[in-house]
Short mmCIF file of C-alpha atoms in Angstrom, two decimals:
data_model
loop_
_atom_site.label_atom_id
_atom_site.label_comp_id
_atom_site.label_asym_id
_atom_site.label_seq_id
_atom_site.Cartn_x
_atom_site.Cartn_y
_atom_site.Cartn_z
CA MET A 1 -17.31 -16.02 -15.20
CA ILE A 2 -14.36 -14.99 -13.10
CA ASP A 3 -14.94 -14.57 -9.35
CA LEU A 4 -12.19 -12.17 -8.27
CA GLN A 5 -11.27 -12.04 -4.66
CA LEU A 6 -9.20 -9.07 -3.71
CA ILE A 7 -7.86 -10.04 -0.33
CA GLY A 8 -6.22 -7.52 1.94
CA ILE A 9 -3.19 -9.05 3.65
CA GLY A 10 -1.98 -6.32 5.92
CA THR A 11 1.54 -4.70 5.81
CA GLY A 12 3.82 -7.68 5.58
CA ASN A 13 3.26 -9.59 8.98
CA PRO A 14 1.57 -12.96 8.26
CA ASP A 15 -0.25 -12.59 11.59
CA HIS A 16 -2.30 -9.62 10.02
CA LEU A 17 -4.26 -12.10 7.99
CA THR A 18 -7.91 -12.55 9.04
CA ARG A 19 -9.73 -15.79 9.15
CA ALA A 20 -11.80 -14.42 6.20
CA ALA A 21 -8.65 -13.90 4.20
CA ILE A 22 -7.41 -17.45 4.87
CA ALA A 23 -10.75 -18.89 3.92
CA ALA A 24 -10.76 -16.90 0.66
CA MET A 25 -7.22 -18.01 -0.26
CA ASN A 26 -8.15 -21.60 0.28
CA ALA A 27 -11.31 -21.26 -1.82
CA ALA A 28 -9.49 -19.97 -4.86
CA ASP A 29 -8.75 -21.90 -7.97
CA LEU A 30 -5.81 -19.57 -8.81
CA ILE A 31 -3.72 -17.19 -6.79
CA LEU A 32 -1.58 -14.66 -8.78
CA LEU A 33 1.59 -13.25 -7.21
CA PRO A 34 3.16 -10.19 -8.86
CA ARG A 35 6.83 -9.81 -9.19
CA LYS A 36 8.07 -6.25 -8.98
CA GLY A 37 11.79 -6.71 -9.81
CA ASP A 38 14.76 -7.59 -7.76
CA ALA A 39 14.65 -4.39 -5.68
CA LYS A 40 11.36 -5.42 -4.19
CA SER A 41 11.94 -9.14 -3.98
CA ASP A 42 10.97 -8.91 -0.31
CA LEU A 43 7.33 -8.14 -1.35
CA ILE A 44 6.89 -11.40 -3.26
CA ASP A 45 8.83 -13.43 -0.65
CA LEU A 46 6.33 -12.36 1.91
CA ARG A 47 3.50 -13.36 -0.27
CA ARG A 48 5.13 -16.73 -0.94
CA THR A 49 5.55 -17.13 2.88
CA ILE A 50 1.88 -16.24 3.42
CA CYS A 51 0.83 -18.81 0.89
CA ALA A 52 3.12 -21.46 2.39
CA ASP A 53 1.82 -20.81 5.87
CA VAL A 54 -2.01 -20.75 5.26
CA LEU A 55 -2.85 -22.74 2.18
CA ILE A 56 -4.10 -26.23 3.19
CA ASN A 57 -5.74 -27.01 -0.11
CA ALA A 58 -4.00 -27.61 -3.43
CA ILE A 59 -4.27 -24.16 -4.85
CA HIS A 60 -2.62 -23.24 -8.06
CA VAL A 61 -0.29 -20.37 -7.29
CA VAL A 62 1.18 -18.52 -10.30
CA GLU A 63 3.86 -15.71 -10.38
CA PHE A 64 3.86 -13.03 -13.05
CA ASP A 65 6.00 -9.98 -13.86
CA LEU A 66 4.20 -6.70 -13.04
CA PRO A 67 4.58 -3.99 -15.68
CA GLU A 68 6.66 -0.94 -14.53
CA ARG A 69 5.41 2.57 -14.50
CA ASP A 70 7.13 5.23 -16.66
CA VAL A 71 8.62 7.48 -14.01
CA ASP A 72 9.61 10.13 -16.59
CA ALA A 73 6.09 10.70 -17.88
CA SER A 74 3.46 13.03 -16.16
CA TYR A 75 2.18 11.27 -13.01
CA LEU A 76 -1.55 10.78 -13.86
CA ASP A 77 -1.01 9.77 -17.49
CA ALA A 78 1.80 7.41 -16.55
CA VAL A 79 -0.36 5.70 -13.89
CA ASP A 80 -3.30 5.49 -16.28
CA ARG A 81 -1.17 3.69 -18.83
CA TRP A 82 0.39 1.60 -16.16
CA HIS A 83 -2.97 0.42 -14.98
CA ASP A 84 -3.89 -0.44 -18.54
CA ALA A 85 -0.81 -2.58 -18.79
CA ILE A 86 -1.56 -4.33 -15.46
CA ALA A 87 -5.01 -5.08 -16.56
CA THR A 88 -3.66 -6.65 -19.78
CA ALA A 89 -1.21 -8.72 -17.68
CA TRP A 90 -4.06 -9.97 -15.41
CA ALA A 91 -6.13 -10.83 -18.56
CA ASP A 92 -3.23 -12.85 -20.04
CA GLN A 93 -2.92 -14.87 -16.86
CA ILE A 94 -6.78 -15.44 -16.70
CA THR A 95 -6.79 -16.55 -20.33
CA ARG A 96 -3.84 -18.95 -19.67
CA HIS A 97 -4.85 -20.44 -16.36
CA LEU A 98 -8.65 -20.00 -15.98
CA PRO A 99 -9.98 -20.25 -19.65
CA ASN A 100 -13.22 -21.74 -18.47
CA GLY A 101 -13.73 -19.30 -15.55
CA GLY A 102 -13.21 -19.81 -11.81
CA CYS A 103 -12.10 -18.08 -8.62
CA LEU A 104 -9.06 -15.90 -8.84
CA ALA A 105 -7.40 -14.41 -5.84
CA LEU A 106 -5.01 -11.48 -5.51
CA LEU A 107 -3.16 -10.69 -2.36
CA VAL A 108 -3.42 -6.92 -1.82
CA TRP A 109 -1.00 -4.99 0.48
CA GLY A 110 -2.87 -3.43 3.27
CA ASP A 111 -6.56 -3.06 2.23
CA PRO A 112 -7.93 -2.73 -1.29
CA SER A 113 -9.81 0.42 -0.35
CA LEU A 114 -6.92 2.64 0.74
CA TYR A 115 -4.61 4.05 -1.83
CA ASP A 116 -4.53 0.85 -3.88
CA SER A 117 -5.60 0.51 -7.45
CA THR A 118 -6.63 -3.15 -7.73
CA LEU A 119 -10.31 -2.27 -7.83
CA ARG A 120 -9.85 0.30 -10.52
CA ILE A 121 -7.82 -2.23 -12.54
CA ALA A 122 -10.60 -4.87 -12.15
CA ALA A 123 -13.06 -2.27 -13.40
CA ARG A 124 -11.01 -2.01 -16.56
CA LEU A 125 -11.30 -5.70 -17.16
CA ARG A 126 -15.15 -5.58 -16.60
CA ALA A 127 -15.43 -2.50 -18.93
CA ASP A 128 -13.50 -4.52 -21.53
CA GLY A 129 -16.18 -7.20 -21.37
CA LEU A 130 -14.73 -9.82 -19.06
CA PRO A 131 -17.56 -11.37 -17.08
CA MET A 132 -16.45 -10.89 -13.55
CA THR A 133 -17.77 -10.59 -10.01
CA VAL A 134 -15.55 -8.78 -7.52
CA THR A 135 -15.40 -9.53 -3.75
CA VAL A 136 -13.10 -7.58 -1.36
CA VAL A 137 -11.81 -9.18 1.83
CA PRO A 138 -10.68 -6.27 3.95
CA GLY A 139 -7.22 -6.21 5.44
CA ILE A 140 -5.31 -4.19 8.04
CA THR A 141 -4.03 -0.89 6.76
CA SER A 142 -0.73 0.73 7.21
CA LEU A 143 -2.46 3.54 9.12
CA GLN A 144 -3.82 1.08 11.62
CA VAL A 145 -0.36 -0.49 12.07
CA LEU A 146 1.20 2.92 12.38
CA THR A 147 -1.13 4.19 15.13
CA ALA A 148 -0.78 0.86 17.03
CA ALA A 149 2.95 0.95 16.79
CA HIS A 150 2.96 4.38 18.38
CA SER A 151 0.04 3.71 20.69
CA ILE A 152 -1.93 6.82 19.62
CA PRO A 153 -5.45 7.41 18.28
CA LEU A 154 -5.71 8.43 14.64
CA ASN A 155 -7.92 11.44 15.53
CA ASP A 156 -8.19 13.94 18.23
CA LEU A 157 -11.49 14.05 20.13
CA ALA A 158 -14.37 14.75 17.75
CA ALA A 159 -11.89 16.07 15.22
CA PRO A 160 -11.50 15.21 11.53
CA VAL A 161 -8.44 13.52 9.84
CA LEU A 162 -7.39 14.09 6.21
CA ILE A 163 -5.68 11.12 4.43
CA THR A 164 -3.58 12.46 1.57
CA THR A 165 -0.46 11.79 -0.39
CA GLY A 166 3.09 13.35 -0.23
CA ARG A 167 2.56 14.69 -3.64
CA ARG A 168 -0.56 16.56 -2.60
CA LEU A 169 1.00 17.80 0.59
CA ARG A 170 4.11 18.96 -1.32
CA GLU A 171 2.14 20.85 -4.00
CA GLY A 172 -0.70 22.20 -1.89
CA GLY A 173 0.64 22.60 1.59
CA TRP A 174 -1.27 21.97 4.70
CA PRO A 175 -4.97 22.09 4.03
CA ASP A 176 -7.21 24.62 5.76
CA GLY A 177 -9.45 23.59 8.63
CA ILE A 178 -7.54 20.28 9.40
CA ASP A 179 -5.16 19.72 12.24
CA THR A 180 -4.33 15.98 11.63
CA LEU A 181 -2.99 14.60 8.35
CA ALA A 182 -2.26 10.99 7.45
CA VAL A 183 0.24 10.99 4.64
CA MET A 184 0.93 8.07 2.38
CA LEU A 185 2.89 7.52 -0.77
CA ASP A 186 5.55 10.02 0.04
CA GLY A 187 8.88 9.33 -1.63
CA ALA A 188 10.35 12.82 -1.15
CA CYS A 189 9.57 13.54 2.58
CA ALA A 190 7.09 16.40 1.87
CA PHE A 191 6.97 17.23 5.62
CA GLN A 192 10.25 19.18 5.00
CA LYS A 193 8.32 21.78 3.09
CA LEU A 194 5.98 22.56 6.01
CA ASP A 195 6.27 25.16 8.77
CA PRO A 196 7.19 22.91 11.64
CA VAL A 197 6.05 25.03 14.47
CA GLY A 198 3.53 23.26 16.65
CA VAL A 199 3.69 20.06 14.51
CA THR A 200 4.23 16.56 15.83
CA ILE A 201 5.03 13.65 13.51
CA TRP A 202 4.64 9.90 13.98
CA TRP A 203 6.54 8.08 11.28
CA GLY A 204 6.92 4.38 10.44
CA ALA A 205 8.55 2.29 7.78
CA TYR A 206 8.19 -1.43 7.03
CA LEU A 207 5.35 -1.49 9.48
CA GLY A 208 4.61 -4.75 11.00
CA MET A 209 7.75 -6.36 9.60
CA PRO A 210 10.80 -7.57 11.61
CA HIS A 211 12.84 -4.56 10.39
CA GLU A 212 10.07 -2.00 11.24
CA ALA A 213 11.50 1.39 12.07
CA LEU A 214 9.69 4.13 13.95
CA ALA A 215 10.31 7.84 14.89
CA THR A 216 8.21 10.51 16.55
CA GLY A 217 8.58 13.91 18.04
CA PRO A 218 8.19 17.62 17.23
CA LEU A 219 8.72 17.93 13.36
CA ALA A 220 11.34 20.64 13.88
CA GLU A 221 13.43 18.27 15.93
CA VAL A 222 13.04 14.85 14.11
CA ALA A 223 12.42 15.79 10.40
CA ALA A 224 16.17 15.62 9.43
CA ARG A 225 16.64 12.40 11.35
CA ILE A 226 13.70 10.80 9.58
CA VAL A 227 15.01 11.85 6.19
CA GLY A 228 18.38 10.39 6.98
CA THR A 229 17.02 7.08 8.47
CA ARG A 230 14.69 6.65 5.38
CA ALA A 231 17.61 7.10 2.94
CA ARG A 232 19.76 4.62 4.83
CA LEU A 233 16.97 2.04 5.07
CA ARG A 234 16.16 2.31 1.39
CA ALA A 235 19.82 1.82 0.53
CA THR A 236 20.00 -1.22 2.74
CA HIS A 237 16.80 -3.00 1.49
CA GLY A 238 16.57 -1.66 -2.01
CA TRP A 239 12.95 -0.38 -1.35
CA ILE A 240 10.94 1.29 1.44
CA MET A 241 7.27 1.63 2.30
CA ASP A 242 6.57 4.24 4.96
CA THR A 243 3.72 6.48 6.15
CA TYR A 244 3.29 9.10 8.77
CA LEU A 245 0.79 11.08 10.85
CA LEU A 246 1.04 14.82 11.44
CA ARG A 247 -0.84 16.65 14.02
CA ARG A 248 -0.77 20.37 14.55
CA THR A 249 -1.49 22.09 17.79
CA PRO A 250 -3.48 25.26 17.28
CA ILE A 251 -1.52 28.37 18.41
CA CYS A 252 -3.43 30.60 20.62
CA GLU A 253 -3.16 34.26 19.68
#
């Protein structure tokens, strides 16, 4: 039996770890750290730092190469095949390092519940017959760090918030009946496609990290600056993680 611990670790700041996360890491028999290529070496470096900082027990820490997604195939099909490949990579590591079962920990960026696929990948392994229990240790999400960095509430008073992706915003536009959008996984700055009248944006990249970058203001005034800043930061670091909040002020007729 594999006891899988999916541990939310926040957005790159070791201080984001909860006491529950630290306890779960120190109770593991094996911690797997995914390598995502040289362009994203900062991500595994941060996980290495977290392990070095908080592990007080002799935990076996193993790094493995994460399969790459086919960026030329249709998105959903490519993601589905990618998740299959990741599940296979996990299974290989489990067979090699926990042949008799045990406690496996994976350090999940942000929180496993929010635009992360580790739970779906774990479900693949269980469906394939691997005896496994799954425990989630919640972590601080990028949306929490974004609103904290800008000192704003996520929602207006008694008002809903829609969490969506850049792809959905770009293809479907601003959804009806919603004045606040939290947008994630936007590699193409979908806010450029929106009518900016009455819209305010709060944007952040590398949230919680030493090189955190923030911008806010009326969308019409700051959109171009955010696009330029984002391109420059990605060129500098080789990768970028960012998210943003959009809030529309209703226009009175």
